[in-house]
mmCIF file of C-alpha atoms in Angstrom:
data_model
loop_
_atom_site.group_PDB
_atom_site.id
_atom_site.type_symbol
_atom_site.label_atom_id
_atom_site.label_comp_id
_atom_site.label_asym_id
_atom_site.label_seq_id
_atom_site.Cartn_x
_atom_site.Cartn_y
_atom_site.Cartn_z
ATOM 1 C CA MET A 1008 0.027 0.157 -0.108
ATOM 2 C CA ARG A 1009 1.110 3.414 -0.921
ATOM 3 C CA ALA A 1010 2.325 5.755 2.075
ATOM 4 C CA ASP A 1011 0.012 8.415 0.968
ATOM 5 C CA ARG A 1012 -2.946 5.936 1.043
ATOM 6 C CA GLU A 1013 -1.975 4.700 4.392
ATOM 7 C CA PHE A 1014 -1.980 8.259 6.041
ATOM 8 C CA VAL A 1015 -5.488 8.958 4.565
ATOM 9 C CA TYR A 1016 -6.934 5.453 5.887
ATOM 10 C CA GLY A 1017 -5.073 5.838 9.199
ATOM 11 C CA ALA A 1018 -5.960 9.478 9.835
ATOM 12 C CA SER A 1019 -9.595 9.021 8.941
ATOM 13 C CA ALA A 1020 -9.767 5.953 11.307
ATOM 14 C CA GLY A 1021 -8.036 7.930 14.011
ATOM 15 C CA LEU A 1022 -10.326 10.980 13.665
ATOM 16 C CA ALA A 1023 -13.280 8.644 13.656
ATOM 17 C CA GLY A 1024 -12.074 6.966 16.741
ATOM 18 C CA ASP A 1025 -11.901 10.379 18.439
ATOM 19 C CA LEU A 1026 -15.403 11.194 17.437
ATOM 20 C CA LEU A 1027 -16.888 7.792 18.748
ATOM 21 C CA LEU A 1028 -14.665 7.497 21.628
ATOM 22 C CA GLY A 1029 -12.976 10.703 22.897
ATOM 23 C CA ASP A 1030 -10.056 10.837 25.278
ATOM 24 C CA PRO A 1031 -9.952 8.062 27.672
ATOM 25 C CA ARG A 1032 -10.468 9.141 31.458
ATOM 26 C CA ARG A 1033 -7.163 7.243 32.494
ATOM 27 C CA GLY A 1034 -4.051 6.291 30.938
ATOM 28 C CA HIS A 1035 -4.042 8.875 28.110
ATOM 29 C CA PRO A 1036 -0.672 8.848 26.156
ATOM 30 C CA VAL A 1037 -0.484 12.709 26.320
ATOM 31 C CA ALA A 1038 -1.032 12.531 30.117
ATOM 32 C CA ALA A 1039 1.758 10.115 30.327
ATOM 33 C CA PHE A 1040 4.003 12.187 28.321
ATOM 34 C CA GLY A 1041 3.177 15.147 30.571
ATOM 35 C CA ARG A 1042 4.284 13.144 33.511
ATOM 36 C CA ALA A 1043 7.548 12.271 31.897
ATOM 37 C CA ALA A 1044 8.273 15.918 30.789
ATOM 38 C CA GLY A 1045 7.461 16.840 34.369
ATOM 39 C CA ALA A 1046 10.223 14.412 35.750
ATOM 40 C CA VAL A 1047 12.607 15.846 33.259
ATOM 41 C CA GLU A 1048 11.905 19.215 34.180
ATOM 42 C CA HIS A 1049 12.573 18.335 37.955
ATOM 43 C CA VAL A 1050 16.096 17.206 36.913
ATOM 44 C CA LEU A 1051 16.907 20.051 34.454
ATOM 45 C CA TRP A 1052 15.034 23.151 35.742
ATOM 46 C CA ARG A 1053 17.276 26.105 35.972
ATOM 47 C CA ASP A 1054 16.239 29.728 35.460
ATOM 48 C CA HIS A 1055 17.975 29.916 32.075
ATOM 49 C CA ARG A 1056 16.955 29.722 28.509
ATOM 50 C CA GLY A 1057 19.662 27.220 27.754
ATOM 51 C CA TRP A 1058 18.405 24.590 30.308
ATOM 52 C CA GLY A 1059 14.847 25.173 28.867
ATOM 53 C CA ALA A 1060 16.034 24.421 25.387
ATOM 54 C CA LEU A 1061 17.698 21.419 26.534
ATOM 55 C CA HIS A 1062 14.416 20.216 28.233
ATOM 56 C CA THR A 1063 12.462 21.079 25.098
ATOM 57 C CA ALA A 1064 14.958 19.011 22.944
ATOM 58 C CA VAL A 1065 14.872 15.878 25.406
ATOM 59 C CA CYS A 1066 11.051 15.742 25.700
ATOM 60 C CA ALA A 1067 9.908 16.767 22.178
ATOM 61 C CA GLY A 1068 12.883 15.241 20.374
ATOM 62 C CA GLY A 1069 12.607 11.883 22.448
ATOM 63 C CA ALA A 1070 8.697 11.677 21.669
ATOM 64 C CA ALA A 1071 9.259 12.268 17.851
ATOM 65 C CA GLY A 1072 12.123 9.962 17.877
ATOM 66 C CA ALA A 1073 10.398 7.076 19.480
ATOM 67 C CA ALA A 1074 7.474 7.656 16.932
ATOM 68 C CA ALA A 1075 9.974 7.529 14.231
ATOM 69 C CA LEU A 1076 11.249 4.223 15.340
ATOM 70 C CA LEU A 1077 7.798 2.827 15.486
ATOM 71 C CA ALA A 1078 7.075 4.092 12.115
ATOM 72 C CA ARG A 1079 10.167 2.488 10.750
ATOM 73 C CA GLY A 1080 9.235 -0.732 12.291
ATOM 74 C CA VAL A 1081 6.030 -0.980 10.285
ATOM 75 C CA ARG A 1082 7.340 0.620 7.160
ATOM 76 C CA GLY A 1083 6.019 -1.429 4.149
ATOM 77 C CA ARG A 1084 3.588 -3.335 6.169
ATOM 78 C CA GLY A 1085 0.273 -1.754 4.820
ATOM 79 C CA ARG A 1086 -2.173 -2.751 7.675
ATOM 80 C CA ALA A 1087 0.303 -2.264 10.509
ATOM 81 C CA SER A 1088 1.183 1.012 9.219
ATOM 82 C CA VAL A 1089 -2.466 2.321 8.927
ATOM 83 C CA ALA A 1090 -3.121 1.044 12.385
ATOM 84 C CA LEU A 1091 -0.119 2.937 13.701
ATOM 85 C CA ILE A 1092 -1.205 6.070 12.090
ATOM 86 C CA ALA A 1093 -4.830 5.530 13.390
ATOM 87 C CA ALA A 1094 -3.708 5.123 16.978
ATOM 88 C CA ALA A 1095 -1.327 8.076 16.874
ATOM 89 C CA THR A 1096 -4.051 10.365 15.286
ATOM 90 C CA TRP A 1097 -6.546 9.279 17.836
ATOM 91 C CA ALA A 1098 -4.074 9.779 20.847
ATOM 92 C CA VAL A 1099 -2.953 13.337 19.651
ATOM 93 C CA VAL A 1100 -6.248 14.829 18.382
ATOM 94 C CA GLY A 1101 -8.915 16.098 21.021
ATOM 95 C CA GLY A 1102 -11.739 17.420 19.221
ATOM 96 C CA THR A 1103 -14.349 15.505 20.743
ATOM 97 C CA SER A 1104 -13.308 15.953 24.422
ATOM 98 C CA LEU A 1105 -12.955 19.651 23.569
ATOM 99 C CA GLY A 1106 -16.549 19.965 22.370
ATOM 100 C CA ARG A 1107 -17.913 17.871 25.287
ATOM 101 C CA GLU A 1108 -16.094 20.203 27.920
ATOM 102 C CA ALA A 1109 -17.508 23.141 26.026
ATOM 103 C CA ARG A 1110 -21.014 21.851 25.885
ATOM 104 C CA ALA A 1111 -21.170 20.860 29.556
ATOM 105 C CA ILE A 1112 -20.211 24.618 30.284
ATOM 106 C CA GLY A 1113 -22.820 25.836 27.896
ATOM 107 C CA GLY A 1114 -25.299 23.448 29.415
ATOM 108 C CA ALA A 1115 -24.558 24.803 32.861
ATOM 109 C CA LEU A 1116 -24.911 28.408 31.687
ATOM 110 C CA ALA A 1117 -28.255 27.592 30.046
ATOM 111 C CA ALA A 1118 -29.555 26.156 33.280
ATOM 112 C CA GLY A 1119 -28.485 29.204 35.128
ATOM 113 C CA ASP A 1120 -25.859 27.320 37.179
ATOM 114 C CA VAL A 1121 -23.019 29.860 36.826
ATOM 115 C CA ASP A 1122 -21.164 28.017 39.829
ATOM 116 C CA VAL A 1123 -21.089 24.740 38.046
ATOM 117 C CA ALA A 1124 -19.914 26.560 34.803
ATOM 118 C CA ARG A 1125 -17.103 28.077 36.884
ATOM 119 C CA GLU A 1126 -16.214 24.719 38.343
ATOM 120 C CA ARG A 1127 -15.789 23.204 34.862
ATOM 121 C CA LEU A 1128 -14.056 26.060 33.140
ATOM 122 C CA PRO A 1129 -10.467 25.091 34.380
ATOM 123 C CA HIS A 1130 -10.982 21.860 32.424
ATOM 124 C CA LEU A 1131 -10.893 23.928 29.197
ATOM 125 C CA CYS A 1132 -8.770 26.822 29.974
ATOM 126 C CA GLY A 1133 -6.330 28.456 32.564
ATOM 127 C CA ARG A 1134 -8.552 31.557 33.382
ATOM 128 C CA ASP A 1135 -9.575 32.520 36.901
ATOM 129 C CA PRO A 1136 -13.241 31.409 36.811
ATOM 130 C CA GLN A 1137 -14.288 33.218 39.923
ATOM 131 C CA ALA A 1138 -13.334 36.576 38.350
ATOM 132 C CA LEU A 1139 -15.914 35.827 35.586
ATOM 133 C CA ASP A 1140 -19.667 36.524 34.930
ATOM 134 C CA GLU A 1141 -21.863 34.299 32.821
ATOM 135 C CA GLN A 1142 -21.160 36.423 29.612
ATOM 136 C CA GLN A 1143 -17.382 36.225 30.323
ATOM 137 C CA ILE A 1144 -17.400 32.613 30.867
ATOM 138 C CA ALA A 1145 -19.106 31.989 27.584
ATOM 139 C CA ARG A 1146 -16.590 34.270 25.770
ATOM 140 C CA ALA A 1147 -13.785 32.488 27.365
ATOM 141 C CA VAL A 1148 -15.435 28.948 26.073
ATOM 142 C CA VAL A 1149 -15.725 30.137 22.687
ATOM 143 C CA GLU A 1150 -12.123 31.485 22.553
ATOM 144 C CA SER A 1151 -10.873 28.232 23.978
ATOM 145 C CA VAL A 1152 -12.703 26.305 21.342
ATOM 146 C CA ALA A 1153 -11.304 28.413 18.534
ATOM 147 C CA GLU A 1154 -7.617 28.010 19.875
ATOM 148 C CA ASN A 1155 -7.792 24.479 20.605
ATOM 149 C CA THR A 1156 -9.347 23.606 17.254
ATOM 150 C CA SER A 1157 -6.069 24.574 16.019
ATOM 151 C CA ASP A 1158 -3.939 23.076 18.712
ATOM 152 C CA ALA A 1159 -5.767 19.980 19.342
ATOM 153 C CA VAL A 1160 -6.961 19.024 15.900
ATOM 154 C CA VAL A 1161 -5.781 20.888 12.819
ATOM 155 C CA GLY A 1162 -2.166 21.357 13.776
ATOM 156 C CA ALA A 1163 -1.578 17.867 14.406
ATOM 157 C CA LEU A 1164 -3.266 16.632 11.234
ATOM 158 C CA VAL A 1165 -1.090 19.126 9.274
ATOM 159 C CA TRP A 1166 2.226 17.780 10.636
ATOM 160 C CA GLY A 1167 0.759 14.263 10.240
ATOM 161 C CA ALA A 1168 0.343 14.854 6.537
ATOM 162 C CA LEU A 1169 3.917 16.476 6.384
ATOM 163 C CA ALA A 1170 5.834 14.001 8.486
ATOM 164 C CA GLY A 1171 3.621 10.942 9.140
ATOM 165 C CA VAL A 1172 3.506 9.646 12.774
ATOM 166 C CA PRO A 1173 6.609 11.644 14.005
ATOM 167 C CA GLY A 1174 4.899 14.597 12.866
ATOM 168 C CA LEU A 1175 1.734 13.726 14.885
ATOM 169 C CA VAL A 1176 3.457 13.027 17.766
ATOM 170 C CA GLY A 1177 5.926 15.725 17.690
ATOM 171 C CA PHE A 1178 3.747 18.424 17.334
ATOM 172 C CA ARG A 1179 1.511 17.263 20.284
ATOM 173 C CA ALA A 1180 4.585 16.983 22.482
ATOM 174 C CA VAL A 1181 5.619 20.522 21.470
ATOM 175 C CA ASN A 1182 2.079 21.942 22.140
ATOM 176 C CA THR A 1183 1.996 20.154 25.493
ATOM 177 C CA LEU A 1184 5.218 21.460 26.595
ATOM 178 C CA ASP A 1185 4.009 24.929 25.747
ATOM 179 C CA ALA A 1186 1.015 24.330 28.048
ATOM 180 C CA MET A 1187 3.289 23.041 30.766
ATOM 181 C CA VAL A 1188 6.216 25.671 30.714
ATOM 182 C CA GLY A 1189 5.557 28.105 27.895
ATOM 183 C CA HIS A 1190 3.519 30.710 30.005
ATOM 184 C CA LYS A 1191 5.340 33.890 31.440
ATOM 185 C CA SER A 1192 5.210 33.066 35.108
ATOM 186 C CA PRO A 1193 8.406 33.781 37.218
ATOM 187 C CA ARG A 1194 9.333 30.100 37.101
ATOM 188 C CA TYR A 1195 8.934 29.846 33.330
ATOM 189 C CA ARG A 1196 9.823 33.074 31.893
ATOM 190 C CA ARG A 1197 13.365 31.878 30.735
ATOM 191 C CA PHE A 1198 13.029 28.197 31.269
ATOM 192 C CA GLY A 1199 9.974 27.943 29.009
ATOM 193 C CA TRP A 1200 11.121 30.369 26.356
ATOM 194 C CA ALA A 1201 12.181 27.561 23.905
ATOM 195 C CA SER A 1202 9.062 25.682 24.291
ATOM 196 C CA ALA A 1203 6.880 28.676 23.677
ATOM 197 C CA ARG A 1204 8.797 29.774 20.558
ATOM 198 C CA LEU A 1205 8.874 26.293 19.150
ATOM 199 C CA ASP A 1206 5.123 25.966 19.568
ATOM 200 C CA ASP A 1207 4.714 29.241 17.658
ATOM 201 C CA VAL A 1208 6.794 27.992 14.797
ATOM 202 C CA ALA A 1209 5.041 24.513 14.793
ATOM 203 C CA GLY A 1210 1.687 26.077 15.152
ATOM 204 C CA TRP A 1211 2.115 28.429 12.393
ATOM 205 C CA PRO A 1212 0.618 26.368 9.444
ATOM 206 C CA GLY A 1213 -2.373 24.895 11.432
ATOM 207 C CA ALA A 1214 -3.444 28.262 12.816
ATOM 208 C CA ARG A 1215 -3.622 29.755 9.147
ATOM 209 C CA LEU A 1216 -5.424 26.574 7.889
ATOM 210 C CA THR A 1217 -7.711 26.604 10.860
ATOM 211 C CA ALA A 1218 -8.493 30.342 10.050
ATOM 212 C CA GLY A 1219 -9.062 29.680 6.389
ATOM 213 C CA LEU A 1220 -11.215 26.815 6.897
ATOM 214 C CA ALA A 1221 -13.380 28.851 9.625
ATOM 215 C CA VAL A 1222 -14.030 31.518 6.894
ATOM 216 C CA LEU A 1223 -15.122 28.612 4.385
ATOM 217 C CA ALA A 1224 -17.307 26.762 7.069
ATOM 218 C CA GLY A 1225 -18.580 29.654 9.455
ATOM 219 C CA GLY A 1226 -21.567 30.837 7.414
ATOM 220 C CA ASN A 1227 -20.140 34.450 7.203
ATOM 221 C CA ALA A 1228 -17.169 34.321 5.139
ATOM 222 C CA ARG A 1229 -17.003 38.026 4.518
ATOM 223 C CA GLY A 1230 -17.308 38.826 8.320
ATOM 224 C CA ALA A 1231 -14.636 36.154 9.189
ATOM 225 C CA VAL A 1232 -12.139 37.574 6.413
ATOM 226 C CA ARG A 1233 -12.639 41.008 7.723
ATOM 227 C CA ALA A 1234 -11.991 40.245 11.418
ATOM 228 C CA TRP A 1235 -8.984 38.057 10.327
ATOM 229 C CA ARG A 1236 -7.389 40.891 8.422
ATOM 230 C CA ALA A 1237 -8.187 43.708 10.721
ATOM 231 C CA ASP A 1238 -7.698 41.958 14.200
ATOM 232 C CA ALA A 1239 -5.398 39.089 14.095
ATOM 233 C CA LYS A 1240 -2.182 40.989 14.412
ATOM 234 C CA LYS A 1241 -3.642 42.655 17.588
ATOM 235 C CA HIS A 1242 -3.535 39.536 19.560
ATOM 236 C CA PRO A 1243 -0.249 38.635 21.531
ATOM 237 C CA SER A 1244 -0.232 35.282 20.142
ATOM 238 C CA PRO A 1245 0.822 34.880 16.501
ATOM 239 C CA ASN A 1246 -1.180 31.750 16.160
ATOM 240 C CA ALA A 1247 -4.387 32.341 18.368
ATOM 241 C CA GLY A 1248 -4.703 35.720 16.790
ATOM 242 C CA PRO A 1249 -5.870 34.588 13.289
ATOM 243 C CA VAL A 1250 -7.889 31.854 14.526
ATOM 244 C CA GLU A 1251 -9.738 33.549 17.303
ATOM 245 C CA ALA A 1252 -10.351 36.635 14.918
ATOM 246 C CA ALA A 1253 -11.801 34.373 12.138
ATOM 247 C CA PHE A 1254 -14.071 32.480 14.508
ATOM 248 C CA ALA A 1255 -15.394 35.728 15.835
ATOM 249 C CA GLY A 1256 -16.093 37.034 12.511
ATOM 250 C CA ALA A 1257 -17.816 33.633 11.277
ATOM 251 C CA LEU A 1258 -19.939 33.676 14.479
ATOM 252 C CA GLY A 1259 -20.683 37.380 14.300
ATOM 253 C CA VAL A 1260 -19.377 37.838 18.025
ATOM 254 C CA ARG A 1261 -17.052 40.048 19.899
ATOM 255 C CA LEU A 1262 -13.885 38.218 21.482
ATOM 256 C CA GLY A 1263 -10.901 39.503 23.542
ATOM 257 C CA GLY A 1264 -11.029 42.147 26.347
ATOM 258 C CA THR A 1265 -9.854 41.787 29.889
ATOM 259 C CA LEU A 1266 -8.641 38.294 31.071
ATOM 260 C CA SER A 1267 -7.401 36.996 34.276
ATOM 261 C CA TYR A 1268 -4.744 34.286 34.539
ATOM 262 C CA GLY A 1269 -3.349 33.077 37.726
ATOM 263 C CA GLY A 1270 -4.050 36.554 39.545
ATOM 264 C CA ARG A 1271 -2.467 38.265 36.451
ATOM 265 C CA VAL A 1272 -4.911 40.625 34.580
ATOM 266 C CA GLU A 1273 -4.297 41.129 30.702
ATOM 267 C CA HIS A 1274 -5.945 43.723 28.635
ATOM 268 C CA ARG A 1275 -6.380 42.242 25.198
ATOM 269 C CA PRO A 1276 -7.579 44.123 22.160
ATOM 270 C CA VAL A 1277 -11.149 43.300 21.218
ATOM 271 C CA LEU A 1278 -11.450 41.020 18.017
ATOM 272 C CA ASN A 1279 -14.452 41.772 15.667
ATOM 273 C CA SER A 1280 -15.476 44.876 17.439
ATOM 274 C CA GLY A 1281 -18.575 45.219 15.352
ATOM 275 C CA GLY A 1282 -19.916 41.962 16.692
ATOM 276 C CA ARG A 1283 -22.334 41.283 19.593
ATOM 277 C CA PRO A 1284 -21.372 39.986 23.102
ATOM 278 C CA VAL A 1285 -21.055 36.275 23.412
ATOM 279 C CA GLU A 1286 -24.111 34.359 24.530
ATOM 280 C CA PHE A 1287 -24.048 30.976 26.004
ATOM 281 C CA GLY A 1288 -25.902 29.615 22.867
ATOM 282 C CA ASP A 1289 -22.802 30.645 20.847
ATOM 283 C CA ILE A 1290 -20.759 27.885 22.492
ATOM 284 C CA GLU A 1291 -22.589 25.200 20.717
ATOM 285 C CA ARG A 1292 -22.225 27.120 17.367
ATOM 286 C CA ALA A 1293 -18.597 27.206 17.994
ATOM 287 C CA VAL A 1294 -18.354 23.454 18.744
ATOM 288 C CA ARG A 1295 -20.125 22.755 15.511
ATOM 289 C CA LEU A 1296 -17.790 25.049 13.553
ATOM 290 C CA SER A 1297 -14.845 23.428 15.175
ATOM 291 C CA ARG A 1298 -15.947 19.889 14.129
ATOM 292 C CA ARG A 1299 -16.549 21.090 10.586
ATOM 293 C CA VAL A 1300 -13.137 22.598 10.571
ATOM 294 C CA GLY A 1301 -11.775 19.436 11.776
ATOM 295 C CA TRP A 1302 -13.064 17.241 8.968
ATOM 296 C CA LEU A 1303 -12.271 19.823 6.420
ATOM 297 C CA THR A 1304 -8.651 19.666 7.529
ATOM 298 C CA LEU A 1305 -8.647 15.808 7.147
ATOM 299 C CA ALA A 1306 -10.039 16.383 3.540
ATOM 300 C CA THR A 1307 -7.430 19.094 2.821
ATOM 301 C CA CYS A 1308 -4.548 17.056 4.118
ATOM 302 C CA ALA A 1309 -5.761 13.950 2.487
ATOM 303 C CA ALA A 1310 -5.946 15.664 -0.846
ATOM 304 C CA GLY A 1311 -2.517 17.282 -0.241
ATOM 305 C CA ARG A 1312 -0.989 13.926 0.209
ATOM 306 C CA LEU A 1313 -2.625 12.134 -2.813
ATOM 307 C CA THR A 1314 -1.655 15.165 -4.972
ATOM 308 C CA GLY A 1315 1.823 15.372 -3.692
ATOM 309 C CA HIS A 1316 2.203 11.578 -4.731
ATOM 310 C CA ALA A 1317 0.493 11.926 -8.026
ATOM 311 C CA LEU A 1318 2.946 14.926 -8.951
ATOM 312 C CA ARG A 1319 6.096 13.030 -7.747
ATOM 313 C CA ALA A 1320 5.060 10.002 -9.937
ATOM 314 C CA ARG A 1321 4.432 12.428 -12.922
ATOM 315 C CA ARG A 1322 7.799 13.990 -12.558
ATOM 316 C CA ALA A 1323 9.435 10.554 -12.225
ATOM 317 C CA GLY A 1324 7.707 9.429 -15.366
ATOM 318 C CA GLU A 1325 8.814 12.445 -17.277
ATOM 319 C CA GLY A 1326 12.427 11.825 -15.828
ATOM 320 C CA ARG A 1327 12.447 8.190 -17.274
ATOM 321 C CA GLY A 1328 11.097 9.598 -20.549
#
């Protein structure tokens, strides 16, 4: 079986597995990686960028290297290769669990139970839930759905299409490290610098594809393009900016504003300032848009792999001629 077809079959099966099963409550491979990375951090931590870069190289490089060895072991064995790609895809994407958490918070807000919504919010993002009212919680959920569509689904599939199983695993390892040490707390301002910068680089193509597909799938292409062009660069994150702005325009809502993380208050620019405030019903709309973007990403990546193979075969034929 050709490698491009192995990716298409495997990634499709893995994404379907995520849709049907979601993430396991215990024993998730990403959680195991997180524990291993925490153990490495315990040994290597110094308030220094160089030691942080070593931590990133050991953890992300080790994960990608192990994945490369597994992929090499099944090379040329069609069914085994498809199974490995499917398992890796299921392990690294998290669209279904993202949607479940978002909908649980939306359901609590719809029932008027803000306390339950605040209790569940930390499962989705790192903001201080006690500092948020109902509307701010809904806005935080929509922003998290948008950003995590890129991080937990699209980016992984893009790197899987580019580099196979090592790409899938390596991207999720980098993204997980960024979540663990890539924030600007006193402990990680220097140590987490390398992880944060590598995550910016790795997330660049997936973020742009996410924003582009949100334009196509969101139902308000003109609004999504306008918000993306006008507001993406205002966001402090080079990758979250295009995604959140495109989602805001596609959904017709206003995102951004004052945020609180771990006692630290940030005043971020407003995205799609002409939109209306987020309501709890917009959470379901954001989840549906996220799911459409995920499946469109799979189709895009599959088409890219198949087209790439066809072009290489054509060039090889011309060379022989």
